[in-house]
Amino acid sequence: MALVGWIVSVVALLGGLALAQDMPFARADVIAQGLLFAAFITCPAFWADAPFGITGKPRVAACIAMLLAVPLVLMRP
């Protein structure tokens, strides 16, 4: 699970930085902030001591659910 956490963390970090730099479409800043937050959530190095009793599996599952919910952010009202 730590390997999945590292992969998702690196992908989310690079995607968030790319969106923050380019901003090619509307709401890109919101998605960039979400991706950077996802990178923080899934990074195993920050959560090695498991503060607040949060283990790795729920954090990675929440991050994957958040990444799958990105199309909902892109829908127009």
PDB file of N, CA and C in Angstrom:
ATOM      1  N   MET A   1       0.822  -1.191   0.000  1.00  0.00           N
ATOM      2  CA  MET A   1       0.000   0.000   0.000  1.00  0.00           C
ATOM      3  C   MET A   1       0.870   1.259   0.000  1.00  0.00           C
ATOM      4  N   ALA A   2       2.056   1.148   0.578  1.00  0.00           N
ATOM      5  CA  ALA A   2       2.936   2.312   0.577  1.00  0.00           C
ATOM      6  C   ALA A   2       3.395   2.651  -0.833  1.00  0.00           C
ATOM      7  N   LEU A   3       3.589   1.626  -1.661  1.00  0.00           N
ATOM      8  CA  LEU A   3       3.981   1.879  -3.048  1.00  0.00           C
ATOM      9  C   LEU A   3       2.878   2.602  -3.801  1.00  0.00           C
ATOM     10  N   VAL A   4       1.640   2.208  -3.577  1.00  0.00           N
ATOM     11  CA  VAL A   4       0.502   2.902  -4.201  1.00  0.00           C
ATOM     12  C   VAL A   4       0.436   4.343  -3.705  1.00  0.00           C
ATOM     13  N   GLY A   5       0.691   4.527  -2.419  1.00  0.00           N
ATOM     14  CA  GLY A   5       0.703   5.871  -1.858  1.00  0.00           C
ATOM     15  C   GLY A   5       1.763   6.758  -2.492  1.00  0.00           C
ATOM     16  N   TRP A   6       2.968   6.198  -2.682  1.00  0.00           N
ATOM     17  CA  TRP A   6       4.030   6.982  -3.314  1.00  0.00           C
ATOM     18  C   TRP A   6       3.697   7.309  -4.764  1.00  0.00           C
ATOM     19  N   ILE A   7       3.145   6.338  -5.491  1.00  0.00           N
ATOM     20  CA  ILE A   7       2.807   6.573  -6.900  1.00  0.00           C
ATOM     21  C   ILE A   7       1.735   7.654  -7.023  1.00  0.00           C
ATOM     22  N   VAL A   8       0.672   7.528  -6.241  1.00  0.00           N
ATOM     23  CA  VAL A   8      -0.404   8.522  -6.295  1.00  0.00           C
ATOM     24  C   VAL A   8       0.105   9.883  -5.828  1.00  0.00           C
ATOM     25  N   SER A   9       0.975   9.892  -4.831  1.00  0.00           N
ATOM     26  CA  SER A   9       1.504  11.150  -4.325  1.00  0.00           C
ATOM     27  C   SER A   9       2.339  11.875  -5.373  1.00  0.00           C
ATOM     28  N   VAL A  10       3.216  11.163  -6.044  1.00  0.00           N
ATOM     29  CA  VAL A  10       4.065  11.798  -7.059  1.00  0.00           C
ATOM     30  C   VAL A  10       3.235  12.264  -8.248  1.00  0.00           C
ATOM     31  N   VAL A  11       2.292  11.428  -8.688  1.00  0.00           N
ATOM     32  CA  VAL A  11       1.443  11.806  -9.822  1.00  0.00           C
ATOM     33  C   VAL A  11       0.586  13.022  -9.472  1.00  0.00           C
ATOM     34  N   ALA A  12       0.001  13.039  -8.288  1.00  0.00           N
ATOM     35  CA  ALA A  12      -0.829  14.173  -7.882  1.00  0.00           C
ATOM     36  C   ALA A  12       0.001  15.441  -7.714  1.00  0.00           C
ATOM     37  N   LEU A  13       1.207  15.305  -7.176  1.00  0.00           N
ATOM     38  CA  LEU A  13       2.065  16.476  -7.007  1.00  0.00           C
ATOM     39  C   LEU A  13       2.452  17.072  -8.360  1.00  0.00           C
ATOM     40  N   LEU A  14       2.883  16.232  -9.278  1.00  0.00           N
ATOM     41  CA  LEU A  14       3.277  16.740 -10.594  1.00  0.00           C
ATOM     42  C   LEU A  14       2.084  17.308 -11.364  1.00  0.00           C
ATOM     43  N   GLY A  15       0.934  16.660 -11.256  1.00  0.00           N
ATOM     44  CA  GLY A  15      -0.262  17.181 -11.907  1.00  0.00           C
ATOM     45  C   GLY A  15      -0.714  18.504 -11.314  1.00  0.00           C
ATOM     46  N   GLY A  16      -0.652  18.621  -9.991  1.00  0.00           N
ATOM     47  CA  GLY A  16      -1.029  19.867  -9.337  1.00  0.00           C
ATOM     48  C   GLY A  16      -0.093  21.006  -9.682  1.00  0.00           C
ATOM     49  N   LEU A  17       1.209  20.712  -9.736  1.00  0.00           N
ATOM     50  CA  LEU A  17       2.167  21.749 -10.103  1.00  0.00           C
ATOM     51  C   LEU A  17       2.005  22.177 -11.554  1.00  0.00           C
ATOM     52  N   ALA A  18       1.721  21.222 -12.435  1.00  0.00           N
ATOM     53  CA  ALA A  18       1.523  21.566 -13.848  1.00  0.00           C
ATOM     54  C   ALA A  18       0.269  22.417 -14.031  1.00  0.00           C
ATOM     55  N   LEU A  19      -0.809  22.068 -13.350  1.00  0.00           N
ATOM     56  CA  LEU A  19      -2.028  22.876 -13.455  1.00  0.00           C
ATOM     57  C   LEU A  19      -1.840  24.250 -12.840  1.00  0.00           C
ATOM     58  N   ALA A  20      -1.125  24.318 -11.735  1.00  0.00           N
ATOM     59  CA  ALA A  20      -0.897  25.618 -11.101  1.00  0.00           C
ATOM     60  C   ALA A  20      -0.048  26.525 -11.983  1.00  0.00           C
ATOM     61  N   GLN A  21       0.845  25.930 -12.761  1.00  0.00           N
ATOM     62  CA  GLN A  21       1.702  26.721 -13.635  1.00  0.00           C
ATOM     63  C   GLN A  21       0.971  27.184 -14.896  1.00  0.00           C
ATOM     64  N   ASP A  22       0.217  26.296 -15.523  1.00  0.00           N
ATOM     65  CA  ASP A  22      -0.369  26.597 -16.831  1.00  0.00           C
ATOM     66  C   ASP A  22      -1.775  27.180 -16.752  1.00  0.00           C
ATOM     67  N   MET A  23      -2.632  26.622 -15.920  1.00  0.00           N
ATOM     68  CA  MET A  23      -4.023  27.056 -15.783  1.00  0.00           C
ATOM     69  C   MET A  23      -4.726  27.190 -17.147  1.00  0.00           C
ATOM     70  N   PRO A  24      -4.860  26.108 -17.902  1.00  0.00           N
ATOM     71  CA  PRO A  24      -5.398  26.219 -19.253  1.00  0.00           C
ATOM     72  C   PRO A  24      -6.917  26.338 -19.340  1.00  0.00           C
ATOM     73  N   PHE A  25      -7.657  26.127 -18.263  1.00  0.00           N
ATOM     74  CA  PHE A  25      -9.113  26.147 -18.357  1.00  0.00           C
ATOM     75  C   PHE A  25      -9.709  26.635 -17.038  1.00  0.00           C
ATOM     76  N   ALA A  26     -11.013  26.870 -17.071  1.00  0.00           N
ATOM     77  CA  ALA A  26     -11.709  27.351 -15.874  1.00  0.00           C
ATOM     78  C   ALA A  26     -11.669  26.283 -14.777  1.00  0.00           C
ATOM     79  N   ARG A  27     -11.598  26.717 -13.556  1.00  0.00           N
ATOM     80  CA  ARG A  27     -11.555  25.883 -12.356  1.00  0.00           C
ATOM     81  C   ARG A  27     -10.275  25.057 -12.245  1.00  0.00           C
ATOM     82  N   ALA A  28      -9.268  25.379 -13.016  1.00  0.00           N
ATOM     83  CA  ALA A  28      -8.012  24.640 -12.925  1.00  0.00           C
ATOM     84  C   ALA A  28      -7.318  24.896 -11.592  1.00  0.00           C
ATOM     85  N   ASP A  29      -7.505  26.090 -11.042  1.00  0.00           N
ATOM     86  CA  ASP A  29      -6.875  26.384  -9.752  1.00  0.00           C
ATOM     87  C   ASP A  29      -7.458  25.531  -8.632  1.00  0.00           C
ATOM     88  N   VAL A  30      -8.752  25.256  -8.688  1.00  0.00           N
ATOM     89  CA  VAL A  30      -9.385  24.412  -7.674  1.00  0.00           C
ATOM     90  C   VAL A  30      -8.872  22.984  -7.792  1.00  0.00           C
ATOM     91  N   ILE A  31      -8.759  22.501  -9.010  1.00  0.00           N
ATOM     92  CA  ILE A  31      -8.269  21.145  -9.219  1.00  0.00           C
ATOM     93  C   ILE A  31      -6.797  21.054  -8.833  1.00  0.00           C
ATOM     94  N   ALA A  32      -6.012  22.091  -9.123  1.00  0.00           N
ATOM     95  CA  ALA A  32      -4.595  22.088  -8.756  1.00  0.00           C
ATOM     96  C   ALA A  32      -4.434  22.039  -7.240  1.00  0.00           C
ATOM     97  N   GLN A  33      -5.235  22.791  -6.518  1.00  0.00           N
ATOM     98  CA  GLN A  33      -5.171  22.751  -5.063  1.00  0.00           C
ATOM     99  C   GLN A  33      -5.602  21.393  -4.529  1.00  0.00           C
ATOM    100  N   GLY A  34      -6.610  20.811  -5.155  1.00  0.00           N
ATOM    101  CA  GLY A  34      -7.040  19.475  -4.752  1.00  0.00           C
ATOM    102  C   GLY A  34      -5.974  18.424  -4.997  1.00  0.00           C
ATOM    103  N   LEU A  35      -5.284  18.535  -6.120  1.00  0.00           N
ATOM    104  CA  LEU A  35      -4.210  17.587  -6.403  1.00  0.00           C
ATOM    105  C   LEU A  35      -3.040  17.754  -5.435  1.00  0.00           C
ATOM    106  N   LEU A  36      -2.710  18.979  -5.098  1.00  0.00           N
ATOM    107  CA  LEU A  36      -1.637  19.189  -4.126  1.00  0.00           C
ATOM    108  C   LEU A  36      -2.036  18.674  -2.740  1.00  0.00           C
ATOM    109  N   PHE A  37      -3.301  18.829  -2.392  1.00  0.00           N
ATOM    110  CA  PHE A  37      -3.801  18.280  -1.131  1.00  0.00           C
ATOM    111  C   PHE A  37      -3.772  16.752  -1.165  1.00  0.00           C
ATOM    112  N   ALA A  38      -4.117  16.169  -2.314  1.00  0.00           N
ATOM    113  CA  ALA A  38      -4.063  14.713  -2.453  1.00  0.00           C
ATOM    114  C   ALA A  38      -2.641  14.213  -2.332  1.00  0.00           C
ATOM    115  N   ALA A  39      -1.691  14.967  -2.866  1.00  0.00           N
ATOM    116  CA  ALA A  39      -0.289  14.576  -2.738  1.00  0.00           C
ATOM    117  C   ALA A  39       0.139  14.598  -1.275  1.00  0.00           C
ATOM    118  N   PHE A  40      -0.333  15.566  -0.521  1.00  0.00           N
ATOM    119  CA  PHE A  40      -0.012  15.630   0.907  1.00  0.00           C
ATOM    120  C   PHE A  40      -0.661  14.482   1.673  1.00  0.00           C
ATOM    121  N   ILE A  41      -1.900  14.158   1.327  1.00  0.00           N
ATOM    122  CA  ILE A  41      -2.611  13.097   2.038  1.00  0.00           C
ATOM    123  C   ILE A  41      -1.946  11.747   1.837  1.00  0.00           C
ATOM    124  N   THR A  42      -1.529  11.455   0.609  1.00  0.00           N
ATOM    125  CA  THR A  42      -1.045  10.109   0.322  1.00  0.00           C
ATOM    126  C   THR A  42       0.449   9.926   0.535  1.00  0.00           C
ATOM    127  N   CYS A  43       1.190  10.968   0.799  1.00  0.00           N
ATOM    128  CA  CYS A  43       2.637  10.832   0.944  1.00  0.00           C
ATOM    129  C   CYS A  43       2.973  10.060   2.231  1.00  0.00           C
ATOM    130  N   PRO A  44       3.553   8.863   2.092  1.00  0.00           N
ATOM    131  CA  PRO A  44       3.856   8.066   3.291  1.00  0.00           C
ATOM    132  C   PRO A  44       4.916   8.699   4.188  1.00  0.00           C
ATOM    133  N   ALA A  45       5.786   9.545   3.650  1.00  0.00           N
ATOM    134  CA  ALA A  45       6.836  10.149   4.471  1.00  0.00           C
ATOM    135  C   ALA A  45       6.258  11.099   5.522  1.00  0.00           C
ATOM    136  N   PHE A  46       5.209  11.840   5.185  1.00  0.00           N
ATOM    137  CA  PHE A  46       4.600  12.766   6.142  1.00  0.00           C
ATOM    138  C   PHE A  46       3.835  12.033   7.236  1.00  0.00           C
ATOM    139  N   TRP A  47       3.295  10.876   6.911  1.00  0.00           N
ATOM    140  CA  TRP A  47       2.411  10.167   7.822  1.00  0.00           C
ATOM    141  C   TRP A  47       3.060   8.909   8.413  1.00  0.00           C
ATOM    142  N   ALA A  48       4.376   8.864   8.491  1.00  0.00           N
ATOM    143  CA  ALA A  48       5.074   7.663   8.979  1.00  0.00           C
ATOM    144  C   ALA A  48       4.726   7.351  10.428  1.00  0.00           C
ATOM    145  N   ASP A  49       4.506   8.369  11.247  1.00  0.00           N
ATOM    146  CA  ASP A  49       4.186   8.138  12.658  1.00  0.00           C
ATOM    147  C   ASP A  49       2.708   7.915  12.906  1.00  0.00           C
ATOM    148  N   ALA A  50       1.889   7.996  11.867  1.00  0.00           N
ATOM    149  CA  ALA A  50       0.433   7.824  11.944  1.00  0.00           C
ATOM    150  C   ALA A  50      -0.199   8.759  12.986  1.00  0.00           C
ATOM    151  N   PRO A  51      -0.076  10.082  12.779  1.00  0.00           N
ATOM    152  CA  PRO A  51      -0.705  10.995  13.728  1.00  0.00           C
ATOM    153  C   PRO A  51      -2.228  10.890  13.672  1.00  0.00           C
ATOM    154  N   PHE A  52      -2.853  11.151  14.769  1.00  0.00           N
ATOM    155  CA  PHE A  52      -4.309  11.122  14.902  1.00  0.00           C
ATOM    156  C   PHE A  52      -4.889   9.735  14.635  1.00  0.00           C
ATOM    157  N   GLY A  53      -4.077   8.714  14.626  1.00  0.00           N
ATOM    158  CA  GLY A  53      -4.566   7.355  14.439  1.00  0.00           C
ATOM    159  C   GLY A  53      -4.986   7.035  13.017  1.00  0.00           C
ATOM    160  N   ILE A  54      -4.532   7.792  12.039  1.00  0.00           N
ATOM    161  CA  ILE A  54      -4.906   7.552  10.651  1.00  0.00           C
ATOM    162  C   ILE A  54      -3.841   6.665  10.021  1.00  0.00           C
ATOM    163  N   THR A  55      -4.243   5.499   9.560  1.00  0.00           N
ATOM    164  CA  THR A  55      -3.294   4.600   8.921  1.00  0.00           C
ATOM    165  C   THR A  55      -3.260   4.847   7.419  1.00  0.00           C
ATOM    166  N   GLY A  56      -2.466   4.102   6.709  1.00  0.00           N
ATOM    167  CA  GLY A  56      -2.250   4.337   5.291  1.00  0.00           C
ATOM    168  C   GLY A  56      -3.420   3.975   4.400  1.00  0.00           C
ATOM    169  N   LYS A  57      -4.098   2.867   4.669  1.00  0.00           N
ATOM    170  CA  LYS A  57      -5.152   2.409   3.766  1.00  0.00           C
ATOM    171  C   LYS A  57      -6.326   3.380   3.664  1.00  0.00           C
ATOM    172  N   PRO A  58      -6.858   3.925   4.755  1.00  0.00           N
ATOM    173  CA  PRO A  58      -7.955   4.889   4.607  1.00  0.00           C
ATOM    174  C   PRO A  58      -7.530   6.176   3.903  1.00  0.00           C
ATOM    175  N   ARG A  59      -6.286   6.613   4.118  1.00  0.00           N
ATOM    176  CA  ARG A  59      -5.819   7.828   3.447  1.00  0.00           C
ATOM    177  C   ARG A  59      -5.724   7.624   1.946  1.00  0.00           C
ATOM    178  N   VAL A  60      -5.161   6.506   1.519  1.00  0.00           N
ATOM    179  CA  VAL A  60      -5.028   6.236   0.092  1.00  0.00           C
ATOM    180  C   VAL A  60      -6.402   6.025  -0.533  1.00  0.00           C
ATOM    181  N   ALA A  61      -7.301   5.332   0.165  1.00  0.00           N
ATOM    182  CA  ALA A  61      -8.646   5.129  -0.360  1.00  0.00           C
ATOM    183  C   ALA A  61      -9.388   6.455  -0.494  1.00  0.00           C
ATOM    184  N   ALA A  62      -9.235   7.342   0.474  1.00  0.00           N
ATOM    185  CA  ALA A  62      -9.870   8.660   0.384  1.00  0.00           C
ATOM    186  C   ALA A  62      -9.290   9.473  -0.758  1.00  0.00           C
ATOM    187  N   CYS A  63      -7.995   9.371  -0.971  1.00  0.00           N
ATOM    188  CA  CYS A  63      -7.356  10.106  -2.059  1.00  0.00           C
ATOM    189  C   CYS A  63      -7.817   9.590  -3.410  1.00  0.00           C
ATOM    190  N   ILE A  64      -7.913   8.281  -3.562  1.00  0.00           N
ATOM    191  CA  ILE A  64      -8.383   7.722  -4.828  1.00  0.00           C
ATOM    192  C   ILE A  64      -9.826   8.114  -5.072  1.00  0.00           C
ATOM    193  N   ALA A  65     -10.652   8.122  -4.031  1.00  0.00           N
ATOM    194  CA  ALA A  65     -12.034   8.568  -4.191  1.00  0.00           C
ATOM    195  C   ALA A  65     -12.103  10.038  -4.578  1.00  0.00           C
ATOM    196  N   MET A  66     -11.212  10.855  -4.003  1.00  0.00           N
ATOM    197  CA  MET A  66     -11.182  12.271  -4.350  1.00  0.00           C
ATOM    198  C   MET A  66     -10.736  12.472  -5.796  1.00  0.00           C
ATOM    199  N   LEU A  67      -9.775  11.695  -6.252  1.00  0.00           N
ATOM    200  CA  LEU A  67      -9.331  11.806  -7.641  1.00  0.00           C
ATOM    201  C   LEU A  67     -10.405  11.331  -8.615  1.00  0.00           C
ATOM    202  N   LEU A  68     -11.174  10.328  -8.231  1.00  0.00           N
ATOM    203  CA  LEU A  68     -12.258   9.863  -9.093  1.00  0.00           C
ATOM    204  C   LEU A  68     -13.424  10.841  -9.125  1.00  0.00           C
ATOM    205  N   ALA A  69     -13.513  11.732  -8.134  1.00  0.00           N
ATOM    206  CA  ALA A  69     -14.582  12.720  -8.087  1.00  0.00           C
ATOM    207  C   ALA A  69     -14.248  13.994  -8.852  1.00  0.00           C
ATOM    208  N   VAL A  70     -13.084  14.058  -9.469  1.00  0.00           N
ATOM    209  CA  VAL A  70     -12.693  15.256 -10.225  1.00  0.00           C
ATOM    210  C   VAL A  70     -13.687  15.593 -11.335  1.00  0.00           C
ATOM    211  N   PRO A  71     -14.250  14.619 -12.056  1.00  0.00           N
ATOM    212  CA  PRO A  71     -15.244  14.988 -13.080  1.00  0.00           C
ATOM    213  C   PRO A  71     -16.461  15.727 -12.523  1.00  0.00           C
ATOM    214  N   LEU A  72     -16.793  15.511 -11.279  1.00  0.00           N
ATOM    215  CA  LEU A  72     -17.910  16.241 -10.671  1.00  0.00           C
ATOM    216  C   LEU A  72     -17.574  17.717 -10.513  1.00  0.00           C
ATOM    217  N   VAL A  73     -16.298  18.018 -10.280  1.00  0.00           N
ATOM    218  CA  VAL A  73     -15.871  19.412 -10.168  1.00  0.00           C
ATOM    219  C   VAL A  73     -15.934  20.097 -11.533  1.00  0.00           C
ATOM    220  N   LEU A  74     -15.668  19.335 -12.570  1.00  0.00           N
ATOM    221  CA  LEU A  74     -15.637  19.903 -13.914  1.00  0.00           C
ATOM    222  C   LEU A  74     -17.010  20.127 -14.535  1.00  0.00           C
ATOM    223  N   MET A  75     -18.041  19.522 -13.953  1.00  0.00           N
ATOM    224  CA  MET A  75     -19.397  19.700 -14.509  1.00  0.00           C
ATOM    225  C   MET A  75     -19.847  21.129 -14.318  1.00  0.00           C
ATOM    226  N   ARG A  76     -20.498  21.636 -15.312  1.00  0.00           N
ATOM    227  CA  ARG A  76     -21.029  23.007 -15.220  1.00  0.00           C
ATOM    228  C   ARG A  76     -22.365  23.012 -14.529  1.00  0.00           C
ATOM    229  N   PRO A  77     -22.651  24.049 -13.747  1.00  0.00           N
ATOM    230  CA  PRO A  77     -23.925  24.082 -13.008  1.00  0.00           C
ATOM    231  C   PRO A  77     -25.110  24.312 -13.914  1.00  0.00           C
TER     232      PRO A  77
END
